[in-house]
Short mmCIF file of C-alpha atoms in Angstrom, two decimals:
data_model
loop_
_atom_site.label_atom_id
_atom_site.label_comp_id
_atom_site.label_asym_id
_atom_site.label_seq_id
_atom_site.Cartn_x
_atom_site.Cartn_y
_atom_site.Cartn_z
CA MET Z 810 0.11 -0.03 0.03
CA THR Z 811 1.43 3.37 -1.06
CA LEU Z 812 1.73 6.26 1.41
CA ALA Z 813 -1.04 8.41 -0.21
CA ALA Z 814 -3.59 5.12 -0.02
CA ALA Z 815 -2.50 4.66 3.57
CA THR Z 816 -3.43 8.44 4.39
CA ASN Z 817 -6.63 8.08 2.48
CA GLU Z 818 -7.64 5.05 4.56
CA HIS Z 819 -6.61 6.82 7.71
CA LEU Z 820 -8.82 9.84 6.80
CA ALA Z 821 -11.66 7.61 5.83
CA ASN Z 822 -11.49 5.89 9.24
CA LEU Z 823 -11.24 9.26 10.81
CA SER Z 824 -14.35 10.51 9.20
CA ASN Z 825 -16.39 7.41 10.29
CA LEU Z 826 -15.15 8.14 13.96
CA LEU Z 827 -16.33 11.63 13.70
CA ILE Z 828 -19.82 10.85 12.44
CA TYR Z 829 -20.31 8.25 15.02
CA SER Z 830 -18.93 10.94 17.59
CA ALA Z 831 -21.29 13.52 16.35
CA MET Z 832 -24.25 11.05 16.54
CA ALA Z 833 -23.38 10.69 20.15
CA VAL Z 834 -23.35 14.31 20.85
CA TYR Z 835 -26.59 14.76 18.85
CA THR Z 836 -28.22 12.29 21.20
CA LEU Z 837 -27.33 14.11 24.27
CA ALA Z 838 -28.63 17.22 22.51
CA PHE Z 839 -31.86 15.18 21.87
CA PHE Z 840 -32.27 14.32 25.46
CA ALA Z 841 -31.61 18.14 26.51
CA TYR Z 842 -34.39 19.19 24.05
CA ILE Z 843 -36.68 16.44 25.62
CA THR Z 844 -35.99 17.79 29.26
CA GLU Z 845 -36.52 21.37 28.00
CA TRP Z 846 -39.94 20.36 26.75
CA LEU Z 847 -40.61 18.26 29.85
CA PHE Z 848 -39.86 21.28 32.18
CA GLY Z 849 -42.13 23.53 30.11
CA SER Z 850 -44.91 20.96 30.36
CA ARG Z 851 -44.73 21.39 34.38
CA SER Z 852 -44.51 25.19 34.19
CA LYS Z 853 -47.83 27.01 34.74
CA VAL Z 854 -46.21 30.40 34.08
CA GLY Z 855 -46.48 32.10 30.62
CA ARG Z 856 -49.41 30.22 29.22
CA THR Z 857 -50.92 32.03 26.17
CA ALA Z 858 -53.67 30.02 24.98
CA ALA Z 859 -56.26 31.95 26.93
CA ALA Z 860 -55.62 35.00 24.67
CA LEU Z 861 -57.38 33.18 21.95
CA THR Z 862 -60.80 33.34 23.71
CA GLU Z 863 -60.37 36.66 25.48
CA PRO Z 864 -62.87 39.37 24.18
CA LYS Z 865 -61.21 41.93 22.01
CA THR Z 866 -62.35 45.58 21.58
CA SER Z 867 -60.88 45.56 17.91
CA THR Z 868 -60.01 42.70 15.88
CA THR Z 869 -57.02 44.57 14.23
CA SER Z 870 -55.48 45.89 17.44
CA LYS Z 871 -52.55 43.99 18.75
CA ALA Z 872 -52.90 43.24 22.72
CA ALA Z 873 -49.80 43.74 24.88
CA ALA Z 874 -48.43 40.44 25.82
CA PRO Z 875 -47.09 40.07 29.11
CA ALA Z 876 -43.50 39.02 29.73
CA VAL Z 877 -43.01 35.47 30.95
CA THR Z 878 -41.67 35.57 34.35
CA VAL Z 879 -40.46 32.75 36.72
CA LYS Z 880 -39.59 32.80 40.26
CA LYS Z 881 -35.71 32.50 40.63
CA ALA Z 882 -33.87 32.59 44.00
CA GLY Z 883 -36.42 34.34 45.74
CA GLY Z 884 -36.98 36.92 42.97
CA THR Z 885 -38.20 36.81 39.48
CA ALA Z 886 -36.45 36.47 36.10
CA VAL Z 887 -37.77 37.71 32.67
CA LEU Z 888 -37.30 35.03 30.00
CA GLU Z 889 -38.74 36.65 27.14
CA ARG Z 890 -41.88 38.52 25.88
CA PRO Z 891 -44.18 36.58 23.49
CA LYS Z 892 -44.80 38.55 20.50
CA VAL Z 893 -48.33 39.13 19.37
CA VAL Z 894 -49.26 38.47 15.69
CA VAL Z 895 -52.50 38.86 13.81
CA ARG Z 896 -53.73 36.09 11.65
CA SER Z 897 -53.92 36.76 8.11
CA SER Z 898 -57.04 34.61 7.27
CA ALA Z 899 -60.53 36.21 7.23
CA GLY Z 900 -62.12 37.04 10.58
CA SER Z 901 -58.56 37.35 12.05
CA ARG Z 902 -57.93 37.51 15.65
CA ASP Z 903 -55.03 38.46 17.75
CA VAL Z 904 -52.99 35.51 18.85
CA PRO Z 905 -49.70 35.79 20.82
CA ASP Z 906 -46.71 33.50 20.09
CA GLY Z 907 -46.14 30.64 22.90
CA PRO Z 908 -43.35 31.25 25.24
CA GLY Z 909 -40.99 28.33 23.63
CA ALA Z 910 -40.53 24.94 24.61
CA HIS Z 911 -39.28 25.84 28.13
CA GLY Z 912 -42.82 27.27 28.83
CA GLY Z 913 -41.57 30.12 31.06
CA ASP Z 914 -39.65 27.81 33.15
CA ALA Z 915 -36.14 28.90 34.08
CA GLN Z 916 -34.67 25.39 34.31
CA GLY Z 917 -36.46 24.36 31.25
CA ASP Z 918 -34.72 27.44 29.49
CA LEU Z 919 -31.46 26.44 30.90
CA TYR Z 920 -31.61 22.77 29.22
CA GLY Z 921 -32.69 24.51 25.99
CA ARG Z 922 -29.43 26.44 26.09
CA ILE Z 923 -27.53 23.36 26.82
CA ALA Z 924 -29.25 21.59 23.85
CA VAL Z 925 -28.27 24.43 21.58
CA SER Z 926 -24.72 24.24 22.74
CA LEU Z 927 -24.56 20.37 22.17
CA THR Z 928 -26.07 20.82 18.77
CA ALA Z 929 -23.52 23.36 17.62
CA LEU Z 930 -20.68 20.94 19.17
CA ALA Z 931 -22.09 18.05 17.30
CA PHE Z 932 -22.51 20.26 14.11
CA LEU Z 933 -18.81 20.93 14.35
CA VAL Z 934 -17.74 17.47 14.84
CA GLU Z 935 -19.99 16.17 11.98
CA ALA Z 936 -18.57 18.86 9.62
CA GLY Z 937 -15.32 17.56 10.52
CA GLY Z 938 -16.25 14.19 9.58
CA VAL Z 939 -17.56 15.40 6.27
CA LEU Z 940 -14.45 17.12 5.58
CA ALA Z 941 -12.21 14.06 6.49
CA ARG Z 942 -14.36 12.29 4.17
CA ALA Z 943 -13.57 14.74 1.30
CA LEU Z 944 -10.05 14.76 2.00
CA SER Z 945 -9.95 10.75 1.97
CA VAL Z 946 -11.55 10.58 -1.49
CA GLU Z 947 -9.90 13.91 -2.81
CA ARG Z 948 -13.31 15.30 -4.13
CA ALA Z 949 -16.41 16.76 -3.06
CA PRO Z 950 -18.02 14.52 -0.47
CA TRP Z 951 -21.38 13.95 -1.96
CA GLY Z 952 -20.60 11.35 -4.71
CA ASN Z 953 -23.07 8.76 -3.34
CA MET Z 954 -26.03 8.68 -0.89
CA TYR Z 955 -23.85 8.07 2.30
CA GLU Z 956 -22.00 11.23 1.63
CA PHE Z 957 -25.07 12.99 0.56
CA ASN Z 958 -26.68 11.99 3.73
CA ILE Z 959 -23.88 13.18 6.14
CA THR Z 960 -23.69 16.28 4.22
CA PHE Z 961 -27.29 17.01 4.21
CA SER Z 962 -27.61 16.56 7.89
CA THR Z 963 -24.74 18.89 8.49
CA VAL Z 964 -26.19 21.62 6.24
CA ALA Z 965 -29.62 21.22 7.97
CA VAL Z 966 -28.14 21.75 11.36
CA GLY Z 967 -26.00 24.63 9.96
CA VAL Z 968 -29.20 26.38 8.74
CA TYR Z 969 -30.80 25.94 12.03
CA LEU Z 970 -27.89 27.44 13.94
CA THR Z 971 -27.69 30.20 11.36
CA LEU Z 972 -31.28 31.27 11.98
CA LEU Z 973 -30.69 31.15 15.91
CA ALA Z 974 -27.45 33.33 15.34
CA LEU Z 975 -29.80 35.88 13.45
CA LYS Z 976 -32.06 36.09 16.63
CA LYS Z 977 -34.91 34.08 14.95
CA ASN Z 978 -37.15 32.54 17.58
CA ILE Z 979 -36.89 28.89 16.42
CA ARG Z 980 -35.42 26.97 19.17
CA TRP Z 981 -38.76 25.03 19.08
CA LEU Z 982 -37.44 23.41 15.94
CA GLY Z 983 -34.53 21.76 17.81
CA LEU Z 984 -36.07 18.63 18.97
CA PHE Z 985 -37.84 17.68 15.77
CA LEU Z 986 -34.45 18.57 13.53
CA ILE Z 987 -32.16 16.37 15.96
CA THR Z 988 -34.67 13.67 15.90
CA THR Z 989 -34.63 13.51 12.08
CA VAL Z 990 -30.74 14.15 11.88
CA LEU Z 991 -30.22 11.14 14.22
CA LEU Z 992 -32.57 9.04 11.92
CA ASP Z 993 -30.83 10.22 8.72
CA LEU Z 994 -27.38 9.46 10.30
CA GLY Z 995 -28.37 6.09 11.48
CA LEU Z 996 -29.65 5.16 7.96
CA ALA Z 997 -26.49 6.62 6.51
CA VAL Z 998 -23.84 4.52 8.67
CA THR Z 999 -26.15 1.31 8.38
CA VAL Z 1000 -27.81 0.83 5.04
CA LEU Z 1001 -26.37 3.48 2.98
CA TYR Z 1002 -22.64 3.36 3.96
CA THR Z 1003 -20.29 3.08 1.05
CA ALA Z 1004 -16.54 2.85 1.23
CA SER Z 1005 -14.41 5.70 -0.12
CA ALA Z 1006 -13.99 5.38 -3.82
CA GLN Z 1007 -13.24 7.74 -7.02
CA LEU Z 1008 -16.27 8.47 -9.23
CA VAL Z 1009 -16.91 7.76 -12.72
CA PRO Z 1010 -15.48 10.05 -15.32
CA ALA Z 1011 -18.64 11.83 -15.90
CA LEU Z 1012 -18.81 13.08 -12.36
CA HIS Z 1013 -15.34 14.66 -12.51
CA SER Z 1014 -16.35 18.13 -13.18
CA TYR Z 1015 -16.59 21.55 -11.31
CA TRP Z 1016 -20.29 21.15 -11.73
CA LEU Z 1017 -20.33 18.45 -9.01
CA TYR Z 1018 -19.43 21.24 -6.64
CA ILE Z 1019 -22.08 23.72 -7.85
CA HIS Z 1020 -24.99 21.37 -8.78
CA VAL Z 1021 -24.89 19.19 -5.86
CA SER Z 1022 -23.90 21.78 -3.16
CA THR Z 1023 -26.98 23.64 -4.06
CA ALA Z 1024 -29.37 20.69 -4.16
CA ILE Z 1025 -28.18 19.92 -0.62
CA LEU Z 1026 -28.66 23.56 0.60
CA CYS Z 1027 -32.18 23.56 -0.84
CA GLY Z 1028 -33.03 20.38 0.58
CA ALA Z 1029 -31.93 21.59 4.01
CA VAL Z 1030 -33.99 24.80 3.77
CA PHE Z 1031 -36.97 22.92 2.28
CA TYR Z 1032 -36.85 20.50 5.36
CA VAL Z 1033 -37.06 23.31 7.79
CA GLY Z 1034 -39.88 24.94 5.89
CA ALA Z 1035 -41.76 21.53 5.94
CA VAL Z 1036 -41.48 21.11 9.74
CA ALA Z 1037 -42.82 24.60 10.13
CA THR Z 1038 -45.75 23.83 7.72
CA LEU Z 1039 -46.71 20.64 9.64
CA LEU Z 1040 -46.72 22.37 12.87
CA TYR Z 1041 -48.69 25.10 11.47
CA LEU Z 1042 -51.59 22.64 10.55
CA PHE Z 1043 -51.45 21.34 14.23
CA LYS Z 1044 -51.38 24.86 15.69
CA ASP Z 1045 -54.07 26.07 13.41
CA SER Z 1046 -56.43 23.27 14.34
CA TYR Z 1047 -55.69 23.90 18.03
CA GLU Z 1048 -56.53 27.71 17.69
CA ASN Z 1049 -59.63 27.02 15.77
CA LYS Z 1050 -60.90 24.57 18.21
CA LEU Z 1051 -60.25 27.03 21.21
CA ALA Z 1052 -61.87 29.78 19.34
CA GLY Z 1053 -64.93 27.78 18.76
CA GLY Z 1054 -65.39 26.84 22.27
CA GLY Z 1055 -63.93 23.43 22.24
CA THR Z 1056 -61.33 21.88 24.80
CA PRO Z 1057 -58.36 20.35 23.29
CA GLY Z 1058 -56.65 17.40 24.99
CA ARG Z 1059 -54.26 17.87 27.75
CA PHE Z 1060 -51.31 16.86 25.77
CA ALA Z 1061 -52.12 19.08 23.07
CA THR Z 1062 -52.66 21.94 25.27
CA SER Z 1063 -49.49 21.36 26.80
CA PHE Z 1064 -47.43 21.02 23.56
CA LEU Z 1065 -49.14 23.23 21.11
CA GLU Z 1066 -49.59 26.43 23.46
CA ARG Z 1067 -45.73 26.78 23.67
CA LEU Z 1068 -45.34 26.90 19.99
CA PRO Z 1069 -45.56 30.17 17.92
CA ALA Z 1070 -49.05 31.29 16.83
CA SER Z 1071 -50.21 29.51 13.48
CA ALA Z 1072 -49.77 32.72 11.41
CA THR Z 1073 -46.14 33.10 12.66
CA LEU Z 1074 -45.48 29.36 11.75
CA ASP Z 1075 -47.22 30.14 8.35
CA LYS Z 1076 -45.27 33.18 7.60
CA PHE Z 1077 -42.04 31.42 8.56
CA SER Z 1078 -42.63 28.36 6.39
CA TYR Z 1079 -43.55 30.79 3.45
CA ARG Z 1080 -40.46 32.81 3.71
CA VAL Z 1081 -37.95 30.23 3.91
CA ASN Z 1082 -39.45 28.42 0.84
CA ALA Z 1083 -39.80 31.55 -1.15
CA ALA Z 1084 -36.35 32.37 -0.36
CA VAL Z 1085 -34.67 29.10 -1.38
CA PHE Z 1086 -36.89 28.58 -4.38
CA PRO Z 1087 -34.81 30.52 -6.85
CA LEU Z 1088 -31.72 28.68 -5.75
CA TRP Z 1089 -33.71 25.27 -6.64
CA THR Z 1090 -34.45 26.75 -9.91
CA PHE Z 1091 -30.79 27.55 -10.39
CA THR Z 1092 -29.93 23.95 -9.15
CA ILE Z 1093 -31.97 22.35 -12.06
CA ILE Z 1094 -30.47 24.82 -14.63
CA ALA Z 1095 -27.03 23.99 -13.35
CA GLY Z 1096 -27.82 20.23 -13.59
CA ALA Z 1097 -29.02 20.59 -17.26
CA ILE Z 1098 -25.78 22.41 -18.28
CA TRP Z 1099 -23.61 19.74 -16.54
CA ALA Z 1100 -25.85 17.10 -18.51
CA GLY Z 1101 -25.12 18.81 -21.66
CA ASP Z 1102 -21.22 18.55 -20.88
CA ALA Z 1103 -21.28 15.17 -19.63
CA TRP Z 1104 -23.96 13.35 -21.86
CA GLY Z 1105 -24.24 15.69 -24.91
CA ARG Z 1106 -27.81 16.74 -24.11
CA TYR Z 1107 -29.34 19.27 -21.80
CA TRP Z 1108 -32.54 17.42 -20.85
CA GLY Z 1109 -33.50 13.78 -21.44
CA TRP Z 1110 -36.36 13.22 -18.76
CA ASP Z 1111 -34.07 10.86 -16.77
CA PRO Z 1112 -36.17 9.99 -13.73
CA LYS Z 1113 -34.03 12.31 -11.49
CA GLU Z 1114 -34.55 15.21 -13.89
CA THR Z 1115 -38.07 14.50 -14.10
CA TRP Z 1116 -38.75 14.37 -10.40
CA SER Z 1117 -36.67 17.61 -10.06
CA PHE Z 1118 -38.85 19.28 -12.44
CA ILE Z 1119 -41.99 17.91 -10.63
CA THR Z 1120 -40.50 19.24 -7.49
CA TRP Z 1121 -40.10 22.67 -8.91
CA VAL Z 1122 -43.61 22.84 -10.28
CA ALA Z 1123 -44.99 21.71 -6.80
CA TYR Z 1124 -43.18 24.58 -4.90
CA ALA Z 1125 -44.09 26.87 -7.72
CA GLY Z 1126 -47.85 25.95 -7.27
CA TYR Z 1127 -47.40 26.47 -3.38
CA LEU Z 1128 -46.02 29.95 -4.00
CA HIS Z 1129 -48.78 30.94 -6.50
CA ALA Z 1130 -51.44 29.59 -4.02
CA ARG Z 1131 -49.96 31.74 -1.28
CA ALA Z 1132 -50.69 34.94 -3.74
CA THR Z 1133 -54.17 33.46 -4.33
CA ALA Z 1134 -56.94 34.48 -1.90
CA GLY Z 1135 -58.96 31.30 -1.97
CA TRP Z 1136 -55.60 28.96 -1.45
CA LYS Z 1137 -54.02 30.67 1.55
CA GLY Z 1138 -53.74 28.95 4.77
CA ARG Z 1139 -54.19 25.14 5.09
CA LYS Z 1140 -54.69 24.57 1.35
CA ALA Z 1141 -51.45 26.21 0.68
CA ALA Z 1142 -49.82 24.27 3.51
CA TYR Z 1143 -50.94 21.03 1.90
CA LEU Z 1144 -49.35 21.78 -1.08
CA ALA Z 1145 -46.08 22.83 0.58
CA LEU Z 1146 -45.98 19.25 2.21
CA LEU Z 1147 -46.63 17.58 -1.06
CA ALA Z 1148 -43.82 19.62 -2.62
CA PHE Z 1149 -41.37 18.49 0.14
CA GLY Z 1150 -42.70 14.88 -0.30
CA CYS Z 1151 -41.71 15.20 -4.04
CA TRP Z 1152 -38.23 16.37 -2.92
CA LEU Z 1153 -37.94 13.35 -0.58
CA PHE Z 1154 -39.04 10.88 -3.22
CA ASN Z 1155 -36.72 12.51 -5.67
CA TYR Z 1156 -33.69 11.78 -3.56
CA TYR Z 1157 -34.64 8.45 -1.72
CA GLY Z 1158 -37.23 6.88 -4.02
CA VAL Z 1159 -35.40 7.59 -7.30
CA ASN Z 1160 -31.95 6.87 -5.99
CA ILE Z 1161 -33.09 3.38 -4.42
CA PHE Z 1162 -35.94 2.14 -6.56
CA VAL Z 1163 -35.65 3.81 -10.11
CA SER Z 1164 -32.70 3.27 -12.49
CA GLY Z 1165 -31.60 5.94 -14.56
CA LYS Z 1166 -28.25 7.88 -15.79
CA HIS Z 1167 -27.92 9.13 -11.99
CA SER Z 1168 -27.76 5.59 -10.73
CA TYR Z 1169 -23.88 5.17 -11.45
CA ALA Z 1170 -22.92 6.85 -8.20
CA GLY Z 1171 -24.33 3.83 -6.11
CA VAL Z 1172 -26.37 3.76 -2.93
#
């Protein structure tokens, strides 16, 4: 074995070690997020659901939401002030955002901060694993599904941490994100693992860096938008039930009242999907240009190309629905989830079950 081959093997082993280490740290973060939600469920401070049924003097005015305060060492500590937003649908009502997973509990908030710190640490370790994999194969680390998975989960966590760094109130996303990241990495290291190897000549192009990297980033942002959309549907049903005089279940009340208002979740999911849609358009165009260089034709209705286009149409339909009065709210949300389902099938379904020109990278 040459020195270069030995070095590459060492880097591949280092990459595997770092990926498993990241999974261990993500697991600790998962339990920290769980603890934050548990402490929040015990807290009786900062509950905001009653605001839905309080009489309003004006449906367009914004009520002042009290700060969330907790007893701490004989005194009080202000955690945050829930922001009041107005629903955009007909018959709008003022609905304050929930206090967050900690539910106004100081100890729960502490565990939430610990969870974010562990998430950041795991992100750095996983990013190191992705880098080591790239060095071991001397190319971009997304030549097969295993490499795509570890890179995708890294970017998804990076998007989450970036939004937190920008002071966006999305810590509620942490538990759902880390759960799916652990599932993604577990699938990668068991079913999808592929030993380090070089790619076929068609993939040796600078378009590999451009096309696939943008696809990974788009998928990570689409995922964040899909989670927010799904939670919007649950929170909207919860708000509607309270407004109609119903009594949601105990678990639903404890969980959903701590999330942002449905209007906030709806706006957040729309903004992230709309922001990344032009990049997804560029991804398809870049893939077509690469196909022209590699195969001598820009578009051939290969299964991967077809489902990429179907995904583009689905997200375009969602964005158009948001601009159409009769399709706002829940109908548009269903379209957003359908579009993300198309993206998931484009990656997992097409790569595993359908043969085409994109199949040579292997699982």
